[in-house]
XYZ file of C-alpha atoms in Angstrom:
665
model
C -70.448 -67.038 -5.272
C -67.152 -67.041 -7.143
C -64.684 -64.312 -6.328
C -63.812 -61.945 -9.148
C -60.219 -62.276 -10.343
C -57.768 -59.776 -8.931
C -56.737 -56.977 -11.271
C -53.162 -56.690 -12.454
C -50.945 -54.488 -10.258
C -48.939 -52.326 -12.675
C -45.865 -50.491 -11.366
C -43.688 -47.711 -12.803
C -39.967 -47.892 -13.477
C -37.791 -44.966 -14.516
C -34.578 -46.955 -14.058
C -33.515 -50.627 -14.020
C -33.106 -50.356 -10.247
C -36.689 -49.094 -9.890
C -37.829 -52.011 -12.043
C -36.133 -54.435 -9.660
C -37.825 -52.592 -6.779
C -41.224 -53.081 -8.466
C -40.580 -56.826 -8.671
C -39.456 -56.801 -5.043
C -42.708 -55.151 -4.008
C -44.850 -57.735 -5.811
C -45.938 -56.075 -9.075
C -47.688 -58.183 -11.699
C -46.464 -55.914 -14.502
C -44.055 -53.021 -14.985
C -44.087 -50.134 -17.466
C -41.037 -48.163 -18.548
C -39.644 -46.165 -21.445
C -36.739 -46.341 -23.823
C -34.429 -43.504 -24.860
C -37.019 -41.805 -27.092
C -40.746 -41.277 -27.690
C -41.845 -41.757 -24.079
C -43.773 -39.299 -21.932
C -41.192 -39.196 -19.131
C -38.051 -38.052 -20.940
C -36.681 -36.643 -17.659
C -36.442 -40.156 -16.223
C -33.179 -42.038 -16.699
C -35.083 -44.581 -18.833
C -33.673 -47.699 -20.489
C -31.073 -48.299 -23.174
C -31.480 -51.126 -25.669
C -29.278 -53.361 -23.502
C -30.878 -52.550 -20.150
C -34.331 -52.919 -21.703
C -33.511 -56.434 -22.892
C -31.965 -57.416 -19.549
C -34.817 -55.911 -17.544
C -37.511 -57.597 -19.616
C -35.720 -60.948 -19.144
C -35.678 -60.289 -15.378
C -39.399 -59.486 -15.420
C -40.211 -62.662 -17.290
C -38.095 -64.749 -14.927
C -40.389 -63.592 -12.126
C -43.569 -64.003 -14.193
C -43.972 -60.217 -14.458
C -45.216 -58.622 -17.692
C -43.230 -55.757 -19.239
C -44.851 -52.846 -21.082
C -42.769 -50.300 -22.999
C -44.030 -46.719 -23.323
C -43.940 -45.034 -26.728
C -46.545 -42.491 -25.741
C -45.585 -39.103 -27.168
C -46.920 -37.270 -30.192
C -44.982 -38.136 -33.342
C -44.240 -35.939 -36.351
C -44.132 -37.216 -39.923
C -40.348 -37.197 -40.081
C -40.126 -39.168 -36.830
C -42.428 -42.007 -37.870
C -39.677 -44.276 -39.320
C -37.600 -43.896 -36.114
C -40.713 -44.489 -33.995
C -41.489 -47.725 -35.823
C -37.900 -48.883 -35.433
C -38.053 -48.156 -31.684
C -41.280 -50.165 -31.478
C -39.719 -53.066 -33.394
C -36.685 -53.082 -31.089
C -38.897 -53.069 -27.981
C -40.924 -56.020 -29.265
C -37.791 -57.946 -30.181
C -36.417 -57.209 -26.682
C -39.448 -59.098 -25.363
C -41.968 -56.361 -24.511
C -45.397 -57.832 -23.782
C -47.200 -54.692 -24.948
C -46.519 -51.167 -26.184
C -48.233 -48.141 -24.620
C -49.041 -45.605 -27.381
C -50.778 -42.225 -27.372
C -50.563 -40.925 -30.949
C -53.403 -42.237 -33.126
C -51.339 -41.950 -36.292
C -48.352 -43.714 -34.786
C -50.656 -46.506 -33.619
C -52.125 -46.832 -37.113
C -48.681 -47.162 -38.700
C -47.511 -49.569 -35.999
C -50.569 -51.803 -36.277
C -50.180 -51.943 -40.041
C -46.512 -52.921 -39.776
C -46.833 -55.344 -36.826
C -50.497 -56.338 -36.538
C -50.039 -58.924 -33.772
C -48.298 -56.571 -31.303
C -50.389 -55.837 -28.215
C -51.208 -52.118 -27.961
C -52.419 -50.174 -24.920
C -53.882 -46.687 -25.376
C -52.035 -44.286 -23.077
C -53.848 -41.825 -20.836
C -52.252 -39.215 -23.154
C -54.724 -40.394 -25.805
C -57.434 -38.571 -23.790
C -59.774 -41.551 -23.562
C -62.651 -40.932 -21.157
C -65.687 -42.709 -22.617
C -66.889 -46.050 -23.977
C -67.102 -44.671 -27.512
C -63.357 -43.960 -27.459
C -62.616 -47.628 -26.821
C -64.886 -48.646 -29.693
C -62.955 -46.378 -32.080
C -59.532 -47.369 -30.746
C -60.122 -51.069 -31.393
C -59.838 -50.420 -35.124
C -56.244 -49.276 -34.513
C -55.337 -52.543 -32.818
C -55.684 -51.407 -29.208
C -56.732 -54.081 -26.728
C -56.546 -51.909 -23.602
C -57.319 -48.271 -22.765
C -56.082 -46.226 -19.823
C -59.172 -44.380 -18.638
C -58.894 -40.676 -17.749
C -57.936 -40.106 -14.120
C -60.895 -37.748 -13.754
C -63.480 -40.524 -14.201
C -65.920 -41.039 -11.347
C -66.620 -44.465 -9.889
C -69.900 -44.616 -11.825
C -68.251 -43.748 -15.143
C -65.416 -46.135 -14.399
C -67.855 -48.974 -13.749
C -69.810 -48.300 -16.960
C -66.605 -48.148 -18.964
C -65.269 -51.443 -17.579
C -68.629 -53.107 -18.340
C -69.244 -51.763 -21.853
C -65.909 -50.800 -23.442
C -65.167 -54.207 -24.979
C -61.491 -54.132 -24.101
C -59.246 -54.242 -21.028
C -59.621 -51.285 -18.669
C -56.608 -49.777 -16.962
C -56.931 -47.038 -14.338
C -54.513 -44.970 -12.295
C -54.938 -45.699 -8.597
C -51.975 -44.000 -6.926
C -49.527 -41.160 -7.587
C -49.302 -37.658 -8.970
C -52.319 -36.034 -10.614
C -52.075 -33.622 -13.524
C -54.591 -30.828 -12.978
C -55.412 -30.858 -16.696
C -56.923 -33.784 -18.530
C -54.010 -35.794 -19.920
C -53.241 -35.066 -23.542
C -55.133 -31.772 -23.230
C -52.387 -29.659 -21.629
C -50.426 -27.215 -23.775
C -49.273 -24.956 -20.922
C -45.670 -26.125 -20.691
C -45.393 -26.318 -24.481
C -46.858 -23.025 -25.684
C -45.671 -20.925 -22.735
C -42.364 -22.564 -21.821
C -41.317 -24.400 -24.975
C -41.308 -27.832 -23.276
C -44.093 -30.074 -24.496
C -45.920 -32.306 -22.040
C -47.219 -34.240 -25.057
C -43.597 -34.871 -25.996
C -42.429 -35.994 -22.555
C -40.820 -32.725 -21.481
C -43.386 -31.119 -19.159
C -41.920 -28.379 -16.927
C -44.881 -28.684 -14.495
C -46.025 -25.044 -14.451
C -49.116 -26.194 -12.520
C -46.868 -26.848 -9.471
C -45.724 -23.207 -9.341
C -47.335 -20.458 -7.229
C -49.280 -17.610 -8.793
C -48.401 -13.941 -8.275
C -50.074 -13.879 -4.848
C -48.182 -16.972 -3.660
C -51.136 -19.349 -3.882
C -51.028 -22.759 -5.575
C -54.431 -22.864 -7.343
C -53.445 -25.645 -9.778
C -51.324 -28.008 -7.669
C -53.305 -31.132 -6.800
C -52.626 -33.619 -4.056
C -51.542 -37.061 -5.158
C -54.217 -39.593 -6.045
C -54.854 -42.645 -3.914
C -57.752 -45.047 -4.287
C -56.357 -47.392 -1.639
C -59.568 -47.033 0.417
C -61.598 -48.330 -2.554
C -59.833 -51.603 -3.367
C -62.939 -53.849 -2.953
C -64.926 -51.559 -5.289
C -62.179 -51.666 -7.918
C -62.092 -55.463 -7.798
C -65.893 -55.692 -8.101
C -65.892 -53.364 -11.137
C -63.844 -55.849 -13.128
C -61.099 -53.352 -13.927
C -58.243 -55.281 -15.519
C -55.209 -53.268 -14.397
C -54.459 -50.896 -11.496
C -51.675 -48.487 -12.376
C -49.322 -46.705 -10.007
C -47.800 -43.452 -11.286
C -44.152 -42.689 -10.646
C -41.562 -43.151 -13.391
C -39.701 -40.167 -11.927
C -39.848 -41.589 -8.408
C -37.128 -43.417 -6.470
C -36.761 -47.223 -6.247
C -37.746 -46.932 -2.567
C -41.031 -45.250 -3.524
C -41.786 -47.935 -6.097
C -40.958 -50.837 -3.758
C -42.911 -49.535 -0.775
C -46.053 -48.335 -2.579
C -46.262 -51.554 -4.588
C -45.760 -53.628 -1.431
C -48.759 -52.013 0.298
C -50.984 -52.277 -2.772
C -49.960 -55.940 -3.188
C -51.094 -56.656 0.356
C -54.419 -54.847 -0.101
C -55.189 -56.700 -3.320
C -54.221 -60.116 -1.982
C -56.370 -59.532 1.100
C -59.174 -57.923 -0.988
C -59.640 -55.066 1.444
C -59.425 -51.293 1.752
C -56.441 -49.561 3.329
C -56.631 -48.786 7.032
C -55.861 -45.360 8.513
C -52.423 -46.667 9.469
C -51.742 -47.831 5.900
C -52.849 -44.483 4.476
C -50.373 -42.787 6.814
C -47.722 -45.230 5.671
C -48.432 -44.380 2.041
C -48.323 -40.657 2.836
C -44.961 -41.090 4.537
C -43.593 -42.682 1.373
C -44.660 -39.663 -0.739
C -47.542 -37.213 -0.704
C -48.511 -33.601 -1.199
C -50.426 -32.742 1.975
C -51.945 -36.220 1.851
C -54.093 -37.754 -0.874
C -57.299 -37.151 -2.793
C -59.981 -39.433 -4.236
C -62.158 -36.467 -5.260
C -62.717 -37.467 -8.875
C -63.595 -41.061 -7.980
C -66.072 -40.015 -5.270
C -67.280 -36.895 -7.150
C -66.267 -34.667 -4.232
C -64.398 -32.160 -6.373
C -63.379 -29.151 -4.317
C -60.691 -27.016 -2.753
C -59.497 -29.831 -0.494
C -58.029 -31.540 -3.582
C -55.256 -28.938 -3.687
C -51.882 -29.697 -2.127
C -48.169 -28.984 -2.364
C -45.121 -30.930 -1.280
C -43.998 -29.440 2.032
C -40.755 -29.864 3.928
C -42.493 -32.138 6.434
C -43.548 -34.439 3.554
C -39.951 -34.574 2.340
C -38.635 -35.401 5.803
C -40.940 -38.423 6.051
C -39.821 -39.693 2.647
C -36.155 -39.501 3.627
C -36.790 -42.070 6.349
C -37.388 -44.884 3.828
C -34.973 -47.807 4.017
C -32.730 -47.722 0.941
C -33.341 -50.263 -1.778
C -30.082 -52.035 -2.546
C -30.875 -55.210 -4.433
C -33.633 -57.630 -5.303
C -34.035 -60.132 -2.476
C -37.236 -61.788 -3.653
C -36.710 -65.325 -4.938
C -38.435 -67.330 -7.646
C -39.884 -70.650 -6.458
C -38.140 -73.476 -8.308
C -38.827 -77.207 -8.548
C -36.401 -79.870 -9.787
C -36.672 -83.461 -10.947
C -33.488 -85.518 -11.339
C -33.331 -88.827 -13.192
C -30.374 -91.259 -13.289
C -30.599 -94.786 -14.759
C -27.971 -97.171 -16.094
C -27.267 -96.765 -19.784
C -29.403 -93.625 -20.147
C -28.419 -89.939 -20.159
C -28.699 -88.245 -16.792
C -31.533 -85.703 -16.916
C -32.415 -82.611 -14.841
C -35.774 -80.896 -15.308
C -36.431 -77.517 -13.645
C -39.638 -75.483 -13.495
C -40.178 -71.857 -12.432
C -42.695 -69.119 -13.302
C -44.566 -71.510 -15.579
C -41.492 -72.330 -17.637
C -39.942 -75.805 -17.761
C -36.555 -76.790 -19.215
C -34.693 -80.089 -19.307
C -30.974 -80.661 -19.707
C -29.053 -83.930 -19.931
C -25.551 -85.354 -19.626
C -23.672 -88.598 -20.345
C -24.995 -91.812 -18.757
C -23.804 -92.585 -15.222
C -21.131 -95.134 -14.346
C -21.156 -97.951 -11.831
C -19.998 -96.845 -8.385
C -17.017 -98.752 -6.999
C -17.370 -97.563 -3.399
C -19.887 -94.783 -2.694
C -22.932 -94.679 -5.024
C -24.756 -91.366 -5.403
C -28.026 -91.090 -3.523
C -30.829 -88.531 -3.295
C -29.148 -86.743 -0.361
C -25.989 -86.154 -2.433
C -27.977 -84.911 -5.408
C -30.088 -82.559 -3.277
C -27.021 -81.108 -1.565
C -25.351 -80.182 -4.873
C -28.426 -79.089 -6.831
C -29.746 -76.804 -4.064
C -26.701 -74.526 -4.282
C -28.529 -71.566 -5.875
C -26.608 -68.667 -4.349
C -26.193 -65.718 -6.700
C -29.330 -66.632 -8.650
C -32.894 -65.332 -8.199
C -34.197 -68.878 -7.553
C -35.261 -70.669 -4.385
C -35.619 -74.460 -4.421
C -39.042 -75.424 -3.082
C -39.226 -79.070 -4.149
C -36.874 -81.715 -5.513
C -37.767 -85.225 -6.595
C -35.292 -87.849 -7.733
C -35.553 -91.114 -9.633
C -32.162 -92.719 -8.999
C -31.151 -96.289 -9.758
C -28.933 -97.736 -7.041
C -25.196 -98.301 -7.474
C -24.558 -95.428 -9.914
C -22.817 -92.074 -9.850
C -21.691 -89.131 -11.976
C -18.819 -86.756 -11.183
C -19.792 -83.884 -8.890
C -18.439 -81.433 -11.490
C -20.910 -82.814 -14.037
C -23.798 -82.500 -11.576
C -22.859 -78.867 -10.904
C -22.594 -78.229 -14.628
C -26.108 -79.675 -15.125
C -27.454 -77.294 -12.497
C -25.771 -74.276 -14.097
C -26.921 -75.267 -17.583
C -30.527 -75.735 -16.458
C -30.651 -72.371 -14.677
C -29.094 -70.607 -17.665
C -31.728 -72.114 -19.961
C -34.464 -71.152 -17.521
C -33.251 -67.536 -17.330
C -32.747 -67.140 -21.085
C -35.078 -64.610 -22.702
C -38.105 -66.126 -24.349
C -37.782 -66.509 -28.086
C -38.436 -63.018 -29.420
C -40.947 -62.259 -32.107
C -38.687 -60.997 -34.858
C -39.669 -58.579 -37.595
C -37.733 -57.414 -40.618
C -36.699 -53.772 -40.677
C -39.781 -51.732 -41.491
C -39.744 -49.832 -44.772
C -42.258 -47.158 -43.910
C -44.480 -45.763 -46.635
C -46.590 -42.713 -45.714
C -50.308 -42.769 -46.545
C -51.641 -41.173 -49.698
C -54.106 -38.504 -48.602
C -56.672 -37.076 -50.975
C -57.952 -33.552 -50.639
C -56.556 -30.044 -50.551
C -55.784 -27.642 -47.734
C -58.782 -25.809 -46.285
C -58.945 -22.582 -48.285
C -61.516 -20.685 -46.246
C -61.310 -18.942 -42.878
C -63.220 -20.232 -39.849
C -63.653 -18.932 -36.316
C -64.982 -19.870 -32.932
C -66.362 -17.408 -30.393
C -66.906 -17.825 -26.687
C -70.255 -15.960 -26.836
C -72.696 -14.957 -29.567
C -72.586 -11.364 -28.271
C -68.976 -11.079 -29.504
C -69.857 -11.696 -33.168
C -69.984 -8.519 -35.313
C -71.897 -8.515 -38.590
C -68.642 -8.224 -40.542
C -67.519 -11.589 -39.157
C -70.324 -13.402 -40.978
C -68.929 -12.234 -44.318
C -65.251 -12.730 -43.385
C -65.563 -16.285 -42.078
C -66.901 -19.301 -43.957
C -68.030 -21.031 -40.747
C -68.590 -19.618 -37.271
C -68.683 -21.903 -34.242
C -70.039 -21.381 -30.726
C -69.816 -23.665 -27.676
C -72.633 -26.192 -27.680
C -74.042 -24.862 -24.405
C -74.413 -21.349 -25.902
C -75.175 -22.055 -29.538
C -77.209 -19.415 -31.394
C -77.264 -17.924 -34.883
C -75.466 -16.380 -36.711
C -73.148 -19.307 -35.916
C -73.603 -22.360 -38.136
C -71.411 -24.723 -36.116
C -71.010 -25.993 -32.564
C -67.852 -26.705 -30.592
C -68.348 -29.953 -28.717
C -67.129 -29.939 -25.108
C -63.549 -31.069 -24.583
C -64.740 -33.832 -22.245
C -67.987 -35.809 -22.380
C -68.136 -38.632 -19.854
C -70.631 -41.424 -20.458
C -72.861 -39.977 -17.726
C -73.067 -36.723 -19.742
C -73.703 -38.204 -23.178
C -77.509 -38.021 -23.104
C -77.480 -34.342 -22.112
C -75.075 -33.578 -24.966
C -77.302 -35.481 -27.409
C -80.290 -33.364 -26.347
C -78.284 -30.140 -26.683
C -77.149 -31.168 -30.164
C -80.746 -31.816 -31.206
C -81.690 -28.296 -30.083
C -78.668 -26.774 -31.850
C -79.620 -28.478 -35.109
C -83.147 -27.063 -34.778
C -81.591 -23.596 -34.457
C -79.537 -24.068 -37.641
C -76.300 -25.826 -36.663
C -74.792 -27.734 -39.585
C -71.171 -28.278 -38.534
C -69.358 -29.504 -35.430
C -65.799 -29.067 -34.166
C -64.973 -32.450 -32.629
C -61.960 -32.648 -30.307
C -62.084 -36.266 -29.170
C -62.474 -39.485 -31.132
C -65.216 -40.572 -28.688
C -67.364 -37.618 -29.737
C -67.425 -38.312 -33.469
C -70.495 -40.532 -33.221
C -72.380 -37.763 -31.407
C -71.864 -35.355 -34.296
C -72.736 -37.934 -36.938
C -75.866 -39.105 -35.110
C -77.036 -35.480 -34.914
C -76.561 -35.043 -38.668
C -73.702 -32.560 -38.307
C -70.641 -32.368 -40.542
C -67.681 -33.242 -38.259
C -64.491 -31.189 -38.426
C -61.478 -32.232 -36.358
C -60.546 -29.787 -33.615
C -56.972 -29.105 -32.455
C -57.621 -31.208 -29.322
C -57.233 -34.351 -31.445
C -53.474 -33.615 -31.344
C -52.876 -34.362 -35.008
C -49.133 -34.078 -35.679
C -48.690 -36.488 -38.595
C -50.259 -37.680 -41.845
C -51.133 -41.088 -40.381
C -53.445 -39.530 -37.782
C -55.015 -37.360 -40.479
C -55.627 -40.367 -42.747
C -57.236 -42.298 -39.889
C -59.591 -39.432 -38.996
C -60.576 -38.771 -42.595
C -61.405 -42.450 -43.022
C -63.614 -42.211 -39.936
C -65.696 -39.431 -41.503
C -64.054 -36.114 -40.602
C -64.299 -33.515 -43.370
C -61.008 -31.850 -42.392
C -58.798 -31.385 -39.330
C -57.214 -28.528 -37.397
C -53.588 -29.446 -36.778
C -51.965 -29.377 -33.359
C -50.845 -25.880 -32.309
C -47.577 -27.463 -31.164
C -46.436 -27.894 -34.780
C -44.016 -25.539 -36.434
C -44.648 -24.136 -39.908
C -42.317 -26.686 -41.587
C -44.081 -29.519 -39.741
C -47.459 -28.146 -40.854
C -46.150 -28.071 -44.420
C -45.119 -31.749 -44.155
C -48.663 -32.936 -43.472
C -50.775 -31.289 -46.176
C -54.187 -32.715 -47.054
C -57.521 -31.224 -45.910
C -56.076 -29.514 -42.836
C -55.899 -26.062 -41.335
C -54.037 -24.290 -38.528
C -54.908 -21.833 -35.784
C -53.598 -18.456 -36.959
C -55.146 -16.242 -34.292
C -56.359 -16.416 -30.720
C -55.735 -17.349 -27.118
C -55.274 -21.094 -27.443
C -56.725 -23.181 -24.591
C -53.836 -24.469 -22.489
C -55.595 -26.654 -19.938
C -58.889 -28.467 -19.546
C -59.665 -28.843 -15.846
C -62.258 -31.152 -14.354
C -61.843 -29.169 -11.170
C -63.453 -25.727 -11.394
C -60.822 -23.056 -10.716
C -63.505 -20.394 -10.434
C -64.583 -21.613 -7.010
C -61.157 -20.717 -5.647
C -60.579 -17.534 -7.607
C -63.874 -15.697 -7.493
C -66.848 -17.962 -6.961
C -69.536 -19.085 -9.368
C -70.749 -15.568 -10.205
C -67.354 -14.480 -11.489
C -66.992 -17.757 -13.326
C -70.233 -17.208 -15.267
C -69.123 -13.694 -16.233
C -65.806 -14.892 -17.697
C -64.003 -12.359 -15.525
C -61.572 -14.800 -13.949
C -57.864 -15.074 -14.581
C -54.671 -16.533 -13.164
C -51.609 -14.318 -12.953
C -48.245 -16.023 -12.804
C -45.113 -14.853 -11.024
C -44.009 -12.842 -14.068
C -47.290 -10.962 -14.202
C -48.678 -12.820 -17.228
C -52.481 -13.031 -17.043
C -54.191 -16.250 -18.152
C -57.985 -15.933 -18.549
C -60.081 -18.765 -17.094
C -63.231 -19.663 -19.014
C -66.154 -21.777 -17.890
C -67.202 -24.887 -19.767
C -70.514 -26.353 -18.639
C -71.265 -27.831 -16.254
C -68.308 -27.002 -13.966
C -65.092 -27.403 -15.934
C -62.509 -24.678 -16.391
C -60.530 -23.860 -19.515
C -57.337 -21.859 -19.020
C -56.315 -19.972 -22.163
C -52.987 -18.433 -23.111
C -51.984 -15.023 -21.818
C -50.933 -14.029 -25.337
C -52.904 -14.636 -28.512
C -51.278 -16.386 -31.409
C -50.825 -13.668 -34.011
C -49.811 -14.182 -37.656
C -51.551 -11.218 -39.317
C -48.250 -9.880 -40.706
C -46.894 -13.323 -41.666
C -49.060 -14.103 -44.688
C -46.105 -15.158 -46.840
C -44.816 -17.555 -44.157
C -48.279 -19.076 -43.738
C -48.692 -19.582 -47.469
C -45.226 -21.159 -47.578
C -46.468 -23.771 -45.093
C -49.632 -24.286 -47.129
C -51.923 -22.424 -44.715
C -54.271 -20.516 -47.008
C -57.362 -20.373 -44.795
C -56.760 -20.182 -41.060
C -58.766 -20.700 -37.902
C -59.431 -17.892 -35.405
C -60.235 -18.258 -31.694
C -62.047 -15.410 -29.954
C -62.326 -15.809 -26.182
C -62.175 -12.556 -24.206
C -62.338 -10.088 -27.123
C -65.027 -7.446 -27.445
C -66.821 -6.845 -30.735
C -64.464 -3.931 -31.401
C -61.418 -6.092 -30.737
C -62.760 -8.719 -33.143
C -63.116 -6.055 -35.840
C -59.550 -4.866 -35.205
C -58.251 -8.424 -35.639
C -60.155 -8.895 -38.909
C -58.800 -5.566 -40.188
C -55.219 -6.487 -39.290
C -55.447 -9.778 -41.181
C -57.074 -8.099 -44.190
C -54.334 -5.494 -44.352
C -51.427 -7.781 -43.413
C -50.276 -5.542 -40.557
C -49.118 -6.525 -37.054
C -51.543 -6.775 -34.182
C -51.141 -4.371 -31.283
C -49.670 -5.897 -28.141
C -47.533 -9.002 -27.555
C -48.391 -12.146 -29.523
C -47.229 -15.731 -29.825
C -45.881 -16.852 -33.189
C -46.263 -20.261 -34.815
């Protein structure tokens, strides 16, 4: 039986030195970001010059280079984003890692042959997502870190594109692309590469209920190979070169030997960096309290013991063939990393005393000090009685190595003259609302709101729409289909869809799909793509300012009231905070060190949704909303009583402020 091919080992690089360390460790590919539009803006990252030099170094070693452009993009940023993408491609990037659907649409239209990988920030967690992403030019998708082994295997088998998974490094407690905590509470957007990591902070009681241990699937290497996953990704663009070198080195060994890590190797990985060890809870579906961990002083002490990384010592195997015949140019052909170049010089002359032999040629041509090459084989076809000056032989060697190390011919593109899409349709003019429970809905709400939505698991009239779950893995799809069938029987006609993978579910059930804020729409390109796919209208990202909302236009709306969901957790927080009974009663909350209380809601079957401590409130800002084109408005009711709902409706009718602290758009 033939062995399955080994997956690509993909390493992080936050600096050129870390990139060299990744090559030293044995990476097949490296990913890194430029000075803008990448999801690790706190890393040193790469300038235009260091990007070009680093990509050339990667290619010299046969290593692929992927450039990250994986933040959300606003309309006014799209021209600069496209220029950054063009520069990365011309610097030699093998692929671009993109998260924003609109940015990908514009990029694919401008440069259709550029290889695109869908970032984990694109929130892809199901086969249907891959099917939709292909139309944007994506050839690879990074699957959500929360996927189980079974879901991972199904995705790799059925997605129709390359599958990339994270196998080692830090874990966000929220599904990637679905975290607004740092943005809406602290003003630093994780979707824009500026996450302040509030999940790593203690709560008021000193506990760390949201800080996860680092991921490691090193004990599952044979399973990953058998699944046919294309790329195994190590997290760590903020980590040191020593971390990159040493983690990659161990993973290289495990892959080459097609085996799982031993206890000793797991300890070695933990000594490099860990938070109370590692977890594989999502992969094995053992999701519990033992996934939590913080970085302790003892962990830091072990990391300090790593040998410093100074320079790249790995060498590139090189072969040479030297030809010297009377009356013909002298020729040197060199081959390394699949690339072959030939250089030539003037014909040789007759030797008066000491003709040049193979030993002389080998001695001069093997002087490779100061280069990344190591001579592994040299053949010579030398006619007797001839010679060339030693200086010319040395010059041939230098010329051949320079040609070998030269960047591959870049794919050049003219400067992109970006034209925004023409979007038909007007702003949503009616008010809509979602409620956590049917018991919260007063009779007055049915007259005040055009559409009322309830979570799919609790759908009941008087609602006429369902909110699809934030996450629907392939293993959950059939259950969701059955629930949608029941909701339609009860009168559901509309669906709030927050992930591109879920659109087909709504359409198959006969529901009118409306884009939820979880789609992270921050530009007109994303809106145009979603409308073309069949969405009736779209709720814009709550991270946008009023001027940015005004820039987009079209059939869109904005959240004007409510506690906006900040995190979507695969790991149930309720089990740690109050048990399943409290979770079902929606009586759970997290209180931070400042005393701010963040309610925790349950989403079936066992996910947690953390919502903001303060509701967004714009009841007294009608003029400002109209100035941004917001004439309808979407309302989110989570923990409110019926009376509180009535008070909110009254405040918006009368244009007066809400009582209590609020968040403004």
